[in-house]
Tab-separated table of C-alpha atoms in Angstrom:
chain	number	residue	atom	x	y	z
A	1	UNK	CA	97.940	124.159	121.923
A	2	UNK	CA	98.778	127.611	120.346
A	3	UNK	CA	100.911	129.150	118.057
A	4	UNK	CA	103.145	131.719	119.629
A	5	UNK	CA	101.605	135.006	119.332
A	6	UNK	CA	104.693	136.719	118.439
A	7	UNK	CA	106.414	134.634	115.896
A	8	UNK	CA	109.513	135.553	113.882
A	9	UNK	CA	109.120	137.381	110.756
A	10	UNK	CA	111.032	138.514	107.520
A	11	UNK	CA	109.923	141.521	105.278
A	12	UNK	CA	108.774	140.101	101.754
A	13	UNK	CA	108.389	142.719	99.121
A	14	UNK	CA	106.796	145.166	101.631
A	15	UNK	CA	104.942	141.864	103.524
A	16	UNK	CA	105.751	139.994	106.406
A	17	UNK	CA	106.397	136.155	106.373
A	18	UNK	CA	106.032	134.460	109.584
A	19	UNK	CA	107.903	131.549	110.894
A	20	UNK	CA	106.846	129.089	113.952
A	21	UNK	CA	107.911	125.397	115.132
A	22	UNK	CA	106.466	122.633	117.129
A	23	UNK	CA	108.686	120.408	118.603
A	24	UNK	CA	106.999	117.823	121.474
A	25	UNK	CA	107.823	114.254	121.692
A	26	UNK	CA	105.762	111.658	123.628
A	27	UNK	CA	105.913	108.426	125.477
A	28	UNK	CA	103.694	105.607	125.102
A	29	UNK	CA	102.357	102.208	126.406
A	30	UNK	CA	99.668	100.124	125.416
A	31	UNK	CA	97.802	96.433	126.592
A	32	UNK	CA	97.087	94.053	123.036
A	33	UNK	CA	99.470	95.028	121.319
A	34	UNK	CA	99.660	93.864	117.674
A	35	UNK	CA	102.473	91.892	115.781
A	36	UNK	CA	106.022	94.053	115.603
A	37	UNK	CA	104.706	96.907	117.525
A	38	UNK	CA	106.503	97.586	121.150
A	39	UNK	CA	104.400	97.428	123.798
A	40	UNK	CA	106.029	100.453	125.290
A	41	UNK	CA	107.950	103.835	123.278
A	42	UNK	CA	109.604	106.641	122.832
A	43	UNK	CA	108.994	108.945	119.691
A	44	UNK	CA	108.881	112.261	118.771
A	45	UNK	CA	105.593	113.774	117.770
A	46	UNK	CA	106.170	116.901	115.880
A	47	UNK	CA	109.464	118.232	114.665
A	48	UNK	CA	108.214	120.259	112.340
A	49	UNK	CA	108.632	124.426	110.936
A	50	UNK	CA	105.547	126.492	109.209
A	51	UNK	CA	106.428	129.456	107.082
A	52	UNK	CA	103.494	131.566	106.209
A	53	UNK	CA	102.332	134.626	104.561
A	54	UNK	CA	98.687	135.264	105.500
A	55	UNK	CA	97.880	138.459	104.505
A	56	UNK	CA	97.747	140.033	100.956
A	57	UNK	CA	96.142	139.021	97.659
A	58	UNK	CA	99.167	136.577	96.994
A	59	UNK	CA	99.285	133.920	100.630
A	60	UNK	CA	101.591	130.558	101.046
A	61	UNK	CA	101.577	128.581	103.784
A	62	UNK	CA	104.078	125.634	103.717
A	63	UNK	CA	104.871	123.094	106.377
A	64	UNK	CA	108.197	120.935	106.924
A	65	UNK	CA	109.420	118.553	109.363
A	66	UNK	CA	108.369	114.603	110.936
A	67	UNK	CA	105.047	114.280	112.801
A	68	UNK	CA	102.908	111.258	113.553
A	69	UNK	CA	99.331	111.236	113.335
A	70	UNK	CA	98.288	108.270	115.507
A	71	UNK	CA	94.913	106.947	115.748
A	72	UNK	CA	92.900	105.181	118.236
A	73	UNK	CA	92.477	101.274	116.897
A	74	UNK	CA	95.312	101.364	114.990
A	75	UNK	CA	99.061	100.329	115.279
A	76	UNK	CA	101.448	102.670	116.430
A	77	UNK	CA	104.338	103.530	113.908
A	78	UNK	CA	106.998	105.372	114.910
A	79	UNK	CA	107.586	108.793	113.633
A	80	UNK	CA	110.216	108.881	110.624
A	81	UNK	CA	108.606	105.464	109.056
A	82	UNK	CA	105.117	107.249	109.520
A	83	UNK	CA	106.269	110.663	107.888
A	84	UNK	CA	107.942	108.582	104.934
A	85	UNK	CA	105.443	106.571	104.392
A	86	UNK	CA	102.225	109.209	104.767
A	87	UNK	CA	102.677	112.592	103.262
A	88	UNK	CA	106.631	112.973	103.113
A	89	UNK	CA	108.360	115.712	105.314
A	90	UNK	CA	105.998	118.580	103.314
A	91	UNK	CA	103.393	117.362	104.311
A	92	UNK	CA	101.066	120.760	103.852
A	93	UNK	CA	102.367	123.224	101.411
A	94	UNK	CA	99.239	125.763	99.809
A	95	UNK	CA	99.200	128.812	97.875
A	96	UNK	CA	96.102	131.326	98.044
A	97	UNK	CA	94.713	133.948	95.908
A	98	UNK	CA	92.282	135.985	97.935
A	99	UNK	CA	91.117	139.136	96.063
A	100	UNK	CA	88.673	139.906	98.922
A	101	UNK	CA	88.187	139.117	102.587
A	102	UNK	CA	85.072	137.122	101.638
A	103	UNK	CA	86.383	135.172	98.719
A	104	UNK	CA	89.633	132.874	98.119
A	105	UNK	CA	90.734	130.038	96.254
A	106	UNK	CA	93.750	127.428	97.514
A	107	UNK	CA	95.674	125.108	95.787
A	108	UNK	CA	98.215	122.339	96.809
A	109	UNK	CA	98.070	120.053	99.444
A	110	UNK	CA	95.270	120.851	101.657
A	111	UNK	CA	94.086	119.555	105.241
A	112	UNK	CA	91.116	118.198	104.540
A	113	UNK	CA	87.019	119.341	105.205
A	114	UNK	CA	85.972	116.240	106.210
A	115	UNK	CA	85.730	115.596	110.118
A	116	UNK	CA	86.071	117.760	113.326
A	117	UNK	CA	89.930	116.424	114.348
A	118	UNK	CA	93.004	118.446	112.577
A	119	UNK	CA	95.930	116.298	111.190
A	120	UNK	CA	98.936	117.294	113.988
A	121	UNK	CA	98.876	116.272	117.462
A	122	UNK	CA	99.261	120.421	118.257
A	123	UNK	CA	96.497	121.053	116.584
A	124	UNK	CA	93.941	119.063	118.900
A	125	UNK	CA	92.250	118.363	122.216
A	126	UNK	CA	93.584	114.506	122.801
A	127	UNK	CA	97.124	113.308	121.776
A	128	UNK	CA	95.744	110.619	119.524
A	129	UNK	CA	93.052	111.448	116.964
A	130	UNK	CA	89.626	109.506	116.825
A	131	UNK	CA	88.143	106.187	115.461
A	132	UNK	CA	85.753	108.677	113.636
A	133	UNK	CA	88.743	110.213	112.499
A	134	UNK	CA	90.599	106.909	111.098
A	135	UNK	CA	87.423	107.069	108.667
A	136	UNK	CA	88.329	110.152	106.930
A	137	UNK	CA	90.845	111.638	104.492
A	138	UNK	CA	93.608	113.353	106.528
A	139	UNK	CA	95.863	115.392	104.053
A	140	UNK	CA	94.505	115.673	100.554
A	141	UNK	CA	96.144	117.455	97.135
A	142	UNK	CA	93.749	119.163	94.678
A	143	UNK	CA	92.064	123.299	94.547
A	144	UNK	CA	89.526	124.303	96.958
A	145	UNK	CA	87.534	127.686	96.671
A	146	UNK	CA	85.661	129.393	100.262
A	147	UNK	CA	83.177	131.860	100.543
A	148	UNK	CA	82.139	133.667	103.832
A	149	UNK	CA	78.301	135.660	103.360
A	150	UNK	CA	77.375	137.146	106.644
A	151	UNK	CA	76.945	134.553	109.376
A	152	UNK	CA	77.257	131.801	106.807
A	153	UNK	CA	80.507	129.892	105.003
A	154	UNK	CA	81.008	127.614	102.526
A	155	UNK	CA	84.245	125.692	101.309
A	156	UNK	CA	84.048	123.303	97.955
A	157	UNK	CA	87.366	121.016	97.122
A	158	UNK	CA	88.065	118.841	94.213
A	159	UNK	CA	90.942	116.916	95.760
A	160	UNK	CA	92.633	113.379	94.986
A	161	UNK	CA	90.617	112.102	98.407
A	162	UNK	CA	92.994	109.775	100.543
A	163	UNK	CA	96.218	110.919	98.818
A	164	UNK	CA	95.185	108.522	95.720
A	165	UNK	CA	97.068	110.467	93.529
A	166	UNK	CA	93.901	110.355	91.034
A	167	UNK	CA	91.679	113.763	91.185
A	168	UNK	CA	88.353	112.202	91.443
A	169	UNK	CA	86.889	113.416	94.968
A	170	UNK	CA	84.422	116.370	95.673
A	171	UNK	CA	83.985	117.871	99.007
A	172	UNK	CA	81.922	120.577	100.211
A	173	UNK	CA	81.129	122.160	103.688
A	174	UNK	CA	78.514	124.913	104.771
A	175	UNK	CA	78.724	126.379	108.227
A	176	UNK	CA	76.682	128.747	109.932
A	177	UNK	CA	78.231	130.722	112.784
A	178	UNK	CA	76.340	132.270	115.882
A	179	UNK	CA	78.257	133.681	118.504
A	180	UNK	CA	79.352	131.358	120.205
A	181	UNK	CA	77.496	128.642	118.402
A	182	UNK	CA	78.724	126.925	114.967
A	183	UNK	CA	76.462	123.964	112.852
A	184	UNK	CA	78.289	122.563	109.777
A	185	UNK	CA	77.438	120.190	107.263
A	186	UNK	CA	80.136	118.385	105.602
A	187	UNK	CA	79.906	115.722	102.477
A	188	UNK	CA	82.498	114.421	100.351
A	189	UNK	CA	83.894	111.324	98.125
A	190	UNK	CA	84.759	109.700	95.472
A	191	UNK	CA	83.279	110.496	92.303
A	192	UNK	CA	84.800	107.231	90.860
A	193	UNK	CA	86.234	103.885	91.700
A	194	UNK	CA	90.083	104.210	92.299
A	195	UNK	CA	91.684	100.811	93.449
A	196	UNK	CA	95.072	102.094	94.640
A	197	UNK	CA	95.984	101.086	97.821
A	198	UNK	CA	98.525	102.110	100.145
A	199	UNK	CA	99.587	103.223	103.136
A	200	UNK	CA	97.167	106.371	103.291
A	201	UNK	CA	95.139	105.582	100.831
A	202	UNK	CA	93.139	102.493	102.401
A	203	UNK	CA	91.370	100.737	99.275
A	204	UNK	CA	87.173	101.126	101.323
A	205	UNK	CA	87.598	104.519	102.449
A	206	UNK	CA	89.048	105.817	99.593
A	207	UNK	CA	86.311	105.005	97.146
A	208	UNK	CA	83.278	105.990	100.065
A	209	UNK	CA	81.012	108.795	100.565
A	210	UNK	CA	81.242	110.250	104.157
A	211	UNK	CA	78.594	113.127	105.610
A	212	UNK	CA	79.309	114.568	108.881
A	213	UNK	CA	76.717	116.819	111.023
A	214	UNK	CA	78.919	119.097	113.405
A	215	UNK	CA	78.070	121.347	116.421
A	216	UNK	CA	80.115	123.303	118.184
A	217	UNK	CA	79.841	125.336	121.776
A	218	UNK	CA	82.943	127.615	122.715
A	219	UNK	CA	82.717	129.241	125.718
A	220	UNK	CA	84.904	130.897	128.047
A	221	UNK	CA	85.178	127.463	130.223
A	222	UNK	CA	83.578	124.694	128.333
A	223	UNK	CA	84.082	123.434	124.665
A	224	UNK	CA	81.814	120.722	123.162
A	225	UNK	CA	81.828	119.242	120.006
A	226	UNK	CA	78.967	116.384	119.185
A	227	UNK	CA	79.017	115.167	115.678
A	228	UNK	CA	77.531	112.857	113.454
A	229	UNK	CA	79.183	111.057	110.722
A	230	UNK	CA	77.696	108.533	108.219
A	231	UNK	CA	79.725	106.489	105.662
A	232	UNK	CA	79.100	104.563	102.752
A	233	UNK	CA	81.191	102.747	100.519
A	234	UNK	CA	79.563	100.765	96.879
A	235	UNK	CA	80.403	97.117	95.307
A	236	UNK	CA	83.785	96.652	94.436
A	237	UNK	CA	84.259	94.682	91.671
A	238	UNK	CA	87.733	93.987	91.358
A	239	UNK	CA	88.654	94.195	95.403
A	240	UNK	CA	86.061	91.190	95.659
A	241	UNK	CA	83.494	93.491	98.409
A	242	UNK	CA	80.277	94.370	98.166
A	243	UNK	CA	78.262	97.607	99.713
A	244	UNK	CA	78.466	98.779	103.198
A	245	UNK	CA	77.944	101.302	105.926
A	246	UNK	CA	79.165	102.539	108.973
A	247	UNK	CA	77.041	105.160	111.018
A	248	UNK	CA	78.981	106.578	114.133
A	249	UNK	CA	79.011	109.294	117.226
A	250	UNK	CA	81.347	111.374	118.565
A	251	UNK	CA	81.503	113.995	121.533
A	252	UNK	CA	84.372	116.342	121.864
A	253	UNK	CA	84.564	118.236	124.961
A	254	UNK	CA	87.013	120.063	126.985
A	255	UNK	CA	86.597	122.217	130.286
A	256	UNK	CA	89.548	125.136	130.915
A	257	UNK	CA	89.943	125.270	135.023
A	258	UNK	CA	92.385	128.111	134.655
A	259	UNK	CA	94.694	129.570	132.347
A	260	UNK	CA	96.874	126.936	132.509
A	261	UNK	CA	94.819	123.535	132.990
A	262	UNK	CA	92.177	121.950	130.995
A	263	UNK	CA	90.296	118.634	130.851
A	264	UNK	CA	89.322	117.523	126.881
A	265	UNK	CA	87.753	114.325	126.901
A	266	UNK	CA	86.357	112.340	124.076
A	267	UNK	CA	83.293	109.943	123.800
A	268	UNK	CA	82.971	107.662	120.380
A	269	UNK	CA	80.743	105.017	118.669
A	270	UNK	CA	81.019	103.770	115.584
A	271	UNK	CA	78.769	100.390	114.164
A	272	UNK	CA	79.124	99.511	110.993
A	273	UNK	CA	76.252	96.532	109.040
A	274	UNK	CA	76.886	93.365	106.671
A	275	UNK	CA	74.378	93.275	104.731
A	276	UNK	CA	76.153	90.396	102.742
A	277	UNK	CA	79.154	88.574	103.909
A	278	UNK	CA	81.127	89.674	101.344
A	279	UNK	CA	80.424	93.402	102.626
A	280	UNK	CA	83.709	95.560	102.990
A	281	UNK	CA	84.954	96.258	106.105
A	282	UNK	CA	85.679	99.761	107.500
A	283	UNK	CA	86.790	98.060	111.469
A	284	UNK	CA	87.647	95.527	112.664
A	285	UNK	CA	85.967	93.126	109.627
A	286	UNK	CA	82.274	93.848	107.838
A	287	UNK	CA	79.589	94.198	110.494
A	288	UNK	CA	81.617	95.193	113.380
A	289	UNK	CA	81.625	98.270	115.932
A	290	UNK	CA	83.769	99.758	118.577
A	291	UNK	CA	83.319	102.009	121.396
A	292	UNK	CA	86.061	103.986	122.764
A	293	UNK	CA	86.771	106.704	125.358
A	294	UNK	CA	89.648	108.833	125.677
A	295	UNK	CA	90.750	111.530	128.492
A	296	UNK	CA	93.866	113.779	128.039
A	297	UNK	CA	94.422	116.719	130.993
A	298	UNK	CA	96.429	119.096	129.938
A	299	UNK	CA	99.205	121.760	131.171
A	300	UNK	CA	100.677	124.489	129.502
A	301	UNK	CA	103.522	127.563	130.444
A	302	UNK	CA	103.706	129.926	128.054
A	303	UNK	CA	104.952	128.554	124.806
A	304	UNK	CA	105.405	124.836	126.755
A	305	UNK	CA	102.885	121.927	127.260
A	306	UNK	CA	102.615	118.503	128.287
A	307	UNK	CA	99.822	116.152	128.728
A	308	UNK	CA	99.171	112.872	129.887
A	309	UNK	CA	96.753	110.637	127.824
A	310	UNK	CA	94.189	107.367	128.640
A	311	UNK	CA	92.446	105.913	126.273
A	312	UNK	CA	89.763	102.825	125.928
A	313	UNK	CA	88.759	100.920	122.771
A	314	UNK	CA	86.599	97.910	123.180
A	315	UNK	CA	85.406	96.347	119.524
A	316	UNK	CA	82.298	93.918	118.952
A	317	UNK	CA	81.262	91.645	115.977
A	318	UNK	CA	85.053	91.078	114.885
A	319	UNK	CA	86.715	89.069	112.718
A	320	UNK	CA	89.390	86.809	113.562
A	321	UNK	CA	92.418	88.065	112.979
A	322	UNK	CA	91.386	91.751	112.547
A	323	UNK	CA	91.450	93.254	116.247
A	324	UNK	CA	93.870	93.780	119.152
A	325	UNK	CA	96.471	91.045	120.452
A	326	UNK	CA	99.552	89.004	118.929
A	327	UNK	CA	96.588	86.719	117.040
A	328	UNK	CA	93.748	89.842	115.899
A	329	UNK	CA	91.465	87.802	118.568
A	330	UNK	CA	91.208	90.595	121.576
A	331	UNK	CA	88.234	92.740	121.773
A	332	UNK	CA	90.002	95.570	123.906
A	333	UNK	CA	93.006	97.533	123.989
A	334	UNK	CA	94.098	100.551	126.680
A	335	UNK	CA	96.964	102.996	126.100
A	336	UNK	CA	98.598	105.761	128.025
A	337	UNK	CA	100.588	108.542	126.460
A	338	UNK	CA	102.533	111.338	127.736
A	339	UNK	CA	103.416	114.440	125.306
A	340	UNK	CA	105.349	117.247	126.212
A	341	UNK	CA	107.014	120.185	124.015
A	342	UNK	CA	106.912	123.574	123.116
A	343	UNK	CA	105.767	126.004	120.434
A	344	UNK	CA	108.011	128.497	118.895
């Protein structure tokens, strides 16, 4: 989706301050289901407003409204307990001091570098965001500083990681930009062991180290994504786990038959090793893997859209209790979604 090229805007001090909306809601259904989750729903998606200023020495950008950020292999939660219980109904509010085109420094709370997928539903290719993605920090508070040199870019953030609340992550991402060619090298985590856990800050993922290797191809039909992504998480003491690792692959790509239709499809594998039984788990329990595949076409009318959604996961090496199904025990789950809305 896009924002709407002409957006509303208010004269600030001699600068302009745009406004724009997303409103969509979606309908879903889904095989396995898990414990107090409908098989079947109606939510919204995005209700949200974004007032900017993005030009000037001084910027803001803040962001207001429910959303849901649903991921593959996980339970669906409906829209007002997910925005409560996430990031609150700000959930991205930033100022920006950018003395020069080149250089600029943020601070707030920041979407963050890790991964390929962007936090909102509007933002992406699919409705639902990646397994890959359900490894990484989402929304994250803390300053981050960028730097663009020529062909090259770099971003560094000192951040609280997975919402934590405790400023002890460092992430950092180089890109190099060709055309239409981009290769970018992201690493980040935690500097420190943090044992909160909560609702978006998951106790393994919070305290690992995650590296991602990113390509990307935009061309005037085809756009393809294939990244890397490694993660590592050490002993925890006090949670009772010891060290593990998840290596994983995933392949973004979306063709554009027109200038109102497009095909994105997604292709992902993640596998994660036990080399102890008391390793931590990042799946479905310590030494497990999944495989999923996910294909979304896609219409859109001027500011409107809507888009139909399958998706696949099928998980190996589980543990009892931790997959799909009223009991954890099924291997497999299948959804279909439906989205439609518009962007003011």
């Amino acid at each position: 989706m896009s924002y709407n090229p002409e957006p509303i805007s208010l004269d600030l001090a001699g600068s302009k301050v745009y406004v724009t909306a997303i409103a969509s809601g979606y309908l879903g259904t889904q095989s396995n289901t898990t414990p107090g989750v409908a098989s079947s729903f109606a939510d919204l998606s995005n209700a949200q407003v974004i007032v900017q200023k993005p030009e000037g020495v001084l910027q803001f950008l803040v962001q207001a409204g429910l959303y849901n950020q649903e991921t593959l292999g996980a339970a669906f939660v409906k829209s007002t307990d997910y925005t409560t219980n996430s990031y609150g109904v700000v959930p991205q509010a930033w100022v920006k001091i950018a003395p020069s085109s080149t250089f600029n420094v943020q601070a707030g709370i920041l979407p963050t570098l890790i991964g390929l997928e962007a936090p909102f539903t509007f933002q992406n290719l699919n409705i639902e965001r990646g397994i890959l993605w359900g490894q990484e920090n989402v929304m994250t508070r803390g300053v981050q500083a960028n730097l663009t040199a020529g062909k090259l870019s770099f971003s560094l953030a000192f951040t609280d990681g997975f919402f934590s609340g405790r400023f002890n992550w460092l992430s950092g991402v180089v890109s190099y930009v060709d055309g239409p060619h981009t290769l970018s090298v992201v690493l980040g985590g935690a500097l420190s062991r943090n044992y909160r856990s909560t609702f978006n800050t998951p106790l393994v993922q919070n305290n690992s180290t995650i590296l991602n290797v990113i390509y990307s191809y935009s061309g005037s039909k085809w756009l393809v994504q294939p990244y890397f992504q490694y993660a590592w998480v050490p002993d925890l003491p006090l949670a009772g786990t010891t060290k593990a690792e998840n290596y994983a692959f995933g392949l973004l790509a979306k063709y554009k038959f027109n200038d109102n239709w497009s095909l994105p499809v997604r292709f992902e594998y993640i596998d994660s090793n036990r080399p102890r039984a008391t390793a931590a788990s990042f799946l479905y329990g310590s030494g497990s893997n999944a495989f999923t595949f996910t294909a979304t076409p896609t219409y859109t009318w001027n500011r409107f859209f809507i888009r139909p959604e399958f998706s696949y996961v099928r998980a190996s090496g589980i543990t009892p209790g931790a997959a799909f199904g009223p009991a954890g025990l099924n291997r497999e789950q299948v959804r279909g979604r439906l989205e439609f809305g518009v962007m003011f």
